């Protein structure tokens, strides 16, 4: 129960931060600058392309080691090497961002610094991701979520400080400093319980990790790249099709709520993962289905509440968030409700498949979605649809993907738990 409350708090804070960022940036930045920061943040999050699903494989391996009560220096070394590698990737990406921004005509050194720090602020999620998975695998989720509360609340407070006159550069420096402190504390805690160690022999550990998990990495990597493309390609298509400014801000607002709901779902999904993995290991189909149904109900309650809020007062909510930066089309609210319901089903199903090692199945769905989204985009361009039409096409494809995930849950973990 304590973990559930903590997870719910961090999930709510994550959604709140996305909305607060929209509210604040719409008031302290010009619409064009706002849309530029949206794209920079998207580039930062796009570093997840380098994950290749490794974090989830680490969870599966660390979880098996933990449940069996055995020590395995190889898994510990591999986990440490992956975290170190991701930190280096973020550093390289941040330096590349500064080099590109600083050499761009019309961009001052100060503006390039702001862009770079915002990129780093978004990109450090890549390092946080494997730390979350390792923490959950070794039942250190309470400690991790406590740090997550500090991170979310701290970043919200700093963001609101911009409305009170805090300079943008000061916000970015403080936000990145908070990241550095929390990452350090988390690493030290995991090292104390034997889940991480000093990253010696990173290259050999990564090589061993690749050799031992090549098939799973390719499959989970297929899934990870597909997921990254599915959730981020609209940020590149919409500015190209409709321009910067209002269309990009409308897309970002819809996706902040759509993707933010995933963080809410995690509050209901993560506490059930230990029970689900134990049920599958013990071939207890009844317990597995009960745990999955419980996760679905926990996710459905906030989803239905959010959908009701959008249908009843969506126009006023978006007007409050966006101010004069953009106007949300009424039809976009209906599309967003469809996306939220499909996202609910997709998250419950894909979360179970991920944490029980069904990487081939999720890779297949990801491949389907990438192909279908590409086809939808070409059709949208040929038809000359507006921003709402594009988001509507996206929603239609996403619903089909959610249906496939559900089908694989029945054919995969449910069937295996039943001994078939």
Short mmCIF file of N, CA and C in Angstrom, two decimals, residues 197-298:
data_model
loop_
_atom_site.label_atom_id
_atom_site.label_comp_id
_atom_site.label_asym_id
_atom_site.label_seq_id
_atom_site.Cartn_x
_atom_site.Cartn_y
_atom_site.Cartn_z
N UNK A 197 27.75 -2.12 -8.99
CA UNK A 197 29.10 -2.04 -8.43
C UNK A 197 29.86 -0.99 -9.22
N UNK A 198 31.05 -0.68 -8.78
CA UNK A 198 31.88 0.27 -9.51
C UNK A 198 32.06 -0.23 -10.94
N UNK A 199 31.83 0.64 -11.94
CA UNK A 199 31.82 0.20 -13.34
C UNK A 199 33.20 -0.08 -13.92
N UNK A 200 33.88 -1.11 -13.39
CA UNK A 200 35.16 -1.54 -13.95
C UNK A 200 34.90 -2.53 -15.10
N UNK A 201 35.72 -2.48 -16.12
CA UNK A 201 35.57 -3.42 -17.23
C UNK A 201 34.25 -3.26 -17.96
N UNK A 202 33.88 -2.00 -18.25
CA UNK A 202 32.59 -1.72 -18.89
C UNK A 202 32.50 -2.42 -20.25
N UNK A 203 33.57 -2.34 -21.03
CA UNK A 203 33.51 -2.93 -22.38
C UNK A 203 33.29 -4.45 -22.32
N UNK A 204 34.02 -5.13 -21.45
CA UNK A 204 33.87 -6.59 -21.37
C UNK A 204 32.49 -6.97 -20.83
N UNK A 205 31.97 -6.18 -19.87
CA UNK A 205 30.64 -6.47 -19.33
C UNK A 205 29.57 -6.27 -20.39
N UNK A 206 29.71 -5.22 -21.19
CA UNK A 206 28.73 -4.98 -22.26
C UNK A 206 28.82 -6.06 -23.33
N UNK A 207 30.04 -6.50 -23.63
CA UNK A 207 30.20 -7.58 -24.61
C UNK A 207 29.54 -8.86 -24.12
N UNK A 208 29.74 -9.18 -22.85
CA UNK A 208 29.12 -10.36 -22.27
C UNK A 208 27.59 -10.24 -22.24
N UNK A 209 27.12 -9.04 -21.95
CA UNK A 209 25.68 -8.79 -21.94
C UNK A 209 25.09 -9.01 -23.33
N UNK A 210 25.79 -8.55 -24.35
CA UNK A 210 25.33 -8.73 -25.73
C UNK A 210 25.33 -10.21 -26.11
N UNK A 211 26.40 -10.91 -25.79
CA UNK A 211 26.50 -12.32 -26.15
C UNK A 211 25.43 -13.17 -25.46
N UNK A 212 25.16 -12.85 -24.19
CA UNK A 212 24.21 -13.65 -23.44
C UNK A 212 22.76 -13.32 -23.71
N UNK A 213 22.51 -12.14 -24.29
CA UNK A 213 21.12 -11.70 -24.49
C UNK A 213 20.88 -11.19 -25.91
N UNK A 214 21.67 -11.68 -26.86
CA UNK A 214 21.60 -11.13 -28.21
C UNK A 214 20.19 -11.22 -28.80
N UNK A 215 19.59 -12.41 -28.68
CA UNK A 215 18.26 -12.58 -29.27
C UNK A 215 17.24 -11.66 -28.61
N UNK A 216 17.27 -11.61 -27.26
CA UNK A 216 16.32 -10.76 -26.54
C UNK A 216 16.57 -9.28 -26.83
N UNK A 217 17.86 -8.90 -26.95
CA UNK A 217 18.18 -7.51 -27.25
C UNK A 217 17.68 -7.09 -28.62
N UNK A 218 17.82 -7.97 -29.58
CA UNK A 218 17.33 -7.65 -30.92
C UNK A 218 15.81 -7.49 -30.92
N UNK A 219 15.14 -8.38 -30.20
CA UNK A 219 13.68 -8.30 -30.15
C UNK A 219 13.20 -7.11 -29.34
N UNK A 220 13.78 -6.95 -28.14
CA UNK A 220 13.37 -5.81 -27.31
C UNK A 220 13.83 -4.51 -27.94
N UNK A 221 14.99 -4.55 -28.65
CA UNK A 221 15.44 -3.37 -29.36
C UNK A 221 14.49 -2.98 -30.48
N UNK A 222 13.98 -4.00 -31.16
CA UNK A 222 12.95 -3.75 -32.18
C UNK A 222 11.76 -3.05 -31.56
N UNK A 223 11.34 -3.55 -30.39
CA UNK A 223 10.22 -2.95 -29.68
C UNK A 223 10.55 -1.52 -29.24
N UNK A 224 11.75 -1.33 -28.64
CA UNK A 224 12.11 -0.02 -28.11
C UNK A 224 12.20 1.02 -29.22
N UNK A 225 12.83 0.65 -30.32
CA UNK A 225 12.94 1.59 -31.45
C UNK A 225 11.56 1.90 -32.01
N UNK A 226 10.73 0.85 -32.12
CA UNK A 226 9.38 1.05 -32.61
C UNK A 226 8.58 1.98 -31.72
N UNK A 227 8.65 1.75 -30.40
CA UNK A 227 7.94 2.60 -29.46
C UNK A 227 8.43 4.04 -29.55
N UNK A 228 9.74 4.20 -29.64
CA UNK A 228 10.30 5.55 -29.73
C UNK A 228 9.80 6.25 -30.99
N UNK A 229 9.79 5.53 -32.09
CA UNK A 229 9.32 6.12 -33.34
C UNK A 229 7.84 6.46 -33.27
N UNK A 230 7.06 5.56 -32.71
CA UNK A 230 5.61 5.75 -32.66
C UNK A 230 5.24 7.00 -31.86
N UNK A 231 5.91 7.20 -30.73
CA UNK A 231 5.53 8.30 -29.84
C UNK A 231 6.23 9.61 -30.16
N UNK A 232 7.25 9.59 -31.01
CA UNK A 232 8.00 10.81 -31.28
C UNK A 232 7.93 11.30 -32.72
N UNK A 233 7.60 10.41 -33.67
CA UNK A 233 7.63 10.87 -35.06
C UNK A 233 6.64 12.01 -35.33
N UNK A 234 5.48 12.08 -34.63
CA UNK A 234 4.59 13.22 -34.90
C UNK A 234 5.25 14.57 -34.62
N UNK A 235 6.22 14.62 -33.70
CA UNK A 235 6.89 15.89 -33.39
C UNK A 235 7.74 16.38 -34.55
N UNK A 236 8.07 15.51 -35.47
CA UNK A 236 8.84 15.91 -36.64
C UNK A 236 7.93 16.09 -37.87
N UNK A 237 6.87 15.29 -37.92
CA UNK A 237 5.94 15.39 -39.05
C UNK A 237 5.09 16.65 -38.96
N UNK A 238 4.56 16.94 -37.79
CA UNK A 238 3.64 18.08 -37.64
C UNK A 238 4.31 19.41 -37.97
N UNK A 239 5.52 19.72 -37.45
CA UNK A 239 6.15 20.98 -37.87
C UNK A 239 6.39 21.05 -39.37
N UNK A 240 6.73 19.90 -39.97
CA UNK A 240 6.99 19.88 -41.41
C UNK A 240 5.69 20.09 -42.21
N UNK A 241 4.59 19.50 -41.72
CA UNK A 241 3.32 19.59 -42.44
C UNK A 241 2.59 20.90 -42.16
N UNK A 242 2.61 21.33 -40.90
CA UNK A 242 1.76 22.45 -40.49
C UNK A 242 2.52 23.65 -39.95
N UNK A 243 3.86 23.50 -39.75
CA UNK A 243 4.67 24.61 -39.28
C UNK A 243 4.82 24.64 -37.77
N UNK A 244 5.79 25.46 -37.32
CA UNK A 244 5.98 25.66 -35.89
C UNK A 244 4.85 26.53 -35.34
N UNK A 245 4.90 26.75 -34.02
CA UNK A 245 3.87 27.57 -33.42
C UNK A 245 2.69 26.76 -32.97
N UNK A 246 1.47 27.21 -33.27
CA UNK A 246 0.24 26.61 -32.73
C UNK A 246 0.09 25.12 -33.04
N UNK A 247 0.31 24.64 -34.29
CA UNK A 247 0.12 23.20 -34.53
C UNK A 247 1.01 22.32 -33.67
N UNK A 248 2.28 22.71 -33.53
CA UNK A 248 3.20 21.92 -32.70
C UNK A 248 2.80 21.98 -31.24
N UNK A 249 2.34 23.14 -30.77
CA UNK A 249 1.90 23.27 -29.38
C UNK A 249 0.65 22.44 -29.13
N UNK A 250 -0.27 22.40 -30.09
CA UNK A 250 -1.49 21.57 -29.96
C UNK A 250 -1.11 20.10 -29.86
N UNK A 251 -0.23 19.64 -30.75
CA UNK A 251 0.22 18.25 -30.70
C UNK A 251 0.87 17.93 -29.36
N UNK A 252 1.75 18.81 -28.92
CA UNK A 252 2.48 18.56 -27.67
C UNK A 252 1.52 18.51 -26.48
N UNK A 253 0.50 19.35 -26.46
CA UNK A 253 -0.46 19.35 -25.36
C UNK A 253 -1.25 18.06 -25.34
N UNK A 254 -1.72 17.61 -26.51
CA UNK A 254 -2.44 16.33 -26.60
C UNK A 254 -1.55 15.19 -26.14
N UNK A 255 -0.31 15.19 -26.61
CA UNK A 255 0.60 14.08 -26.27
C UNK A 255 1.07 14.15 -24.81
N UNK A 256 1.14 15.34 -24.23
CA UNK A 256 1.50 15.42 -22.82
C UNK A 256 0.45 14.71 -21.96
N UNK A 257 -0.82 14.87 -22.31
CA UNK A 257 -1.87 14.20 -21.55
C UNK A 257 -1.93 12.72 -21.92
N UNK A 258 -1.84 12.42 -23.20
CA UNK A 258 -1.86 11.04 -23.69
C UNK A 258 -0.70 10.24 -23.13
N UNK A 259 0.52 10.75 -23.23
CA UNK A 259 1.68 10.03 -22.72
C UNK A 259 1.81 10.16 -21.21
N UNK A 260 1.31 11.30 -20.67
CA UNK A 260 1.34 11.46 -19.23
C UNK A 260 0.47 10.43 -18.53
N UNK A 261 -0.60 10.02 -19.20
CA UNK A 261 -1.45 8.99 -18.62
C UNK A 261 -0.69 7.69 -18.42
N UNK A 262 0.30 7.44 -19.27
CA UNK A 262 1.13 6.23 -19.11
C UNK A 262 1.82 6.22 -17.76
N UNK A 263 2.23 7.39 -17.29
CA UNK A 263 2.86 7.48 -15.98
C UNK A 263 1.86 7.19 -14.87
N UNK A 264 0.61 7.59 -15.09
CA UNK A 264 -0.44 7.26 -14.12
C UNK A 264 -0.67 5.75 -14.11
N UNK A 265 -0.70 5.16 -15.30
CA UNK A 265 -0.91 3.71 -15.37
C UNK A 265 0.19 2.96 -14.63
N UNK A 266 1.41 3.48 -14.73
CA UNK A 266 2.53 2.81 -14.07
C UNK A 266 2.30 2.70 -12.57
N UNK A 267 1.56 3.66 -12.00
CA UNK A 267 1.27 3.61 -10.57
C UNK A 267 0.41 2.40 -10.23
N UNK A 268 -0.43 1.98 -11.16
CA UNK A 268 -1.25 0.80 -10.93
C UNK A 268 -0.61 -0.48 -11.41
N UNK A 269 0.32 -0.36 -12.35
CA UNK A 269 0.93 -1.55 -12.94
C UNK A 269 2.14 -2.05 -12.16
N UNK A 270 3.03 -1.14 -11.79
CA UNK A 270 4.28 -1.55 -11.14
C UNK A 270 4.09 -2.34 -9.85
N UNK A 271 3.13 -1.96 -8.98
CA UNK A 271 2.97 -2.74 -7.74
C UNK A 271 2.52 -4.18 -7.98
N UNK A 272 1.93 -4.46 -9.15
CA UNK A 272 1.45 -5.82 -9.43
C UNK A 272 2.48 -6.67 -10.15
N UNK A 273 3.57 -6.07 -10.64
CA UNK A 273 4.58 -6.83 -11.38
C UNK A 273 5.18 -7.97 -10.55
N UNK A 274 5.56 -7.75 -9.28
CA UNK A 274 6.10 -8.87 -8.50
C UNK A 274 5.12 -10.04 -8.40
N UNK A 275 3.84 -9.74 -8.21
CA UNK A 275 2.85 -10.81 -8.12
C UNK A 275 2.69 -11.51 -9.46
N UNK A 276 2.70 -10.75 -10.55
CA UNK A 276 2.56 -11.35 -11.87
C UNK A 276 3.74 -12.25 -12.20
N UNK A 277 4.95 -11.78 -11.91
CA UNK A 277 6.13 -12.60 -12.24
C UNK A 277 6.19 -13.86 -11.38
N UNK A 278 5.80 -13.74 -10.12
CA UNK A 278 5.75 -14.94 -9.27
C UNK A 278 4.69 -15.92 -9.77
N UNK A 279 3.54 -15.41 -10.17
CA UNK A 279 2.46 -16.27 -10.64
C UNK A 279 2.88 -17.03 -11.89
N UNK A 280 3.59 -16.36 -12.80
CA UNK A 280 4.04 -17.04 -14.01
C UNK A 280 5.10 -18.08 -13.67
N UNK A 281 6.02 -17.74 -12.76
CA UNK A 281 7.06 -18.69 -12.37
C UNK A 281 6.47 -19.94 -11.71
N UNK A 282 5.38 -19.75 -10.96
CA UNK A 282 4.74 -20.86 -10.26
C UNK A 282 3.64 -21.52 -11.09
N UNK A 283 3.45 -21.05 -12.33
CA UNK A 283 2.42 -21.57 -13.23
C UNK A 283 1.03 -21.49 -12.59
N UNK A 284 0.75 -20.34 -11.99
CA UNK A 284 -0.54 -20.10 -11.34
C UNK A 284 -1.34 -19.15 -12.23
N UNK A 285 -2.09 -19.71 -13.16
CA UNK A 285 -2.82 -18.90 -14.12
C UNK A 285 -3.89 -18.04 -13.45
N UNK A 286 -4.56 -18.59 -12.44
CA UNK A 286 -5.62 -17.84 -11.76
C UNK A 286 -5.04 -16.59 -11.08
N UNK A 287 -3.90 -16.74 -10.41
CA UNK A 287 -3.28 -15.58 -9.75
C UNK A 287 -2.81 -14.56 -10.77
N UNK A 288 -2.26 -15.03 -11.89
CA UNK A 288 -1.78 -14.12 -12.93
C UNK A 288 -2.93 -13.30 -13.50
N UNK A 289 -4.04 -13.95 -13.79
CA UNK A 289 -5.20 -13.23 -14.34
C UNK A 289 -5.78 -12.26 -13.31
N UNK A 290 -5.83 -12.69 -12.06
CA UNK A 290 -6.36 -11.82 -11.01
C UNK A 290 -5.48 -10.59 -10.82
N UNK A 291 -4.17 -10.79 -10.83
CA UNK A 291 -3.26 -9.65 -10.68
C UNK A 291 -3.36 -8.69 -11.86
N UNK A 292 -3.51 -9.25 -13.06
CA UNK A 292 -3.63 -8.41 -14.25
C UNK A 292 -4.94 -7.65 -14.26
N UNK A 293 -6.02 -8.30 -13.83
CA UNK A 293 -7.31 -7.62 -13.73
C UNK A 293 -7.25 -6.50 -12.69
N UNK A 294 -6.58 -6.77 -11.58
CA UNK A 294 -6.42 -5.73 -10.56
C UNK A 294 -5.67 -4.52 -11.11
N UNK A 295 -4.62 -4.80 -11.88
CA UNK A 295 -3.85 -3.72 -12.50
C UNK A 295 -4.73 -2.92 -13.45
N UNK A 296 -5.57 -3.63 -14.21
CA UNK A 296 -6.47 -2.96 -15.16
C UNK A 296 -7.44 -2.03 -14.42
N UNK A 297 -8.01 -2.51 -13.33
CA UNK A 297 -8.97 -1.70 -12.58
C UNK A 297 -8.29 -0.47 -11.98
N UNK A 298 -7.09 -0.67 -11.42
CA UNK A 298 -6.36 0.46 -10.84
C UNK A 298 -6.06 1.53 -11.88
#
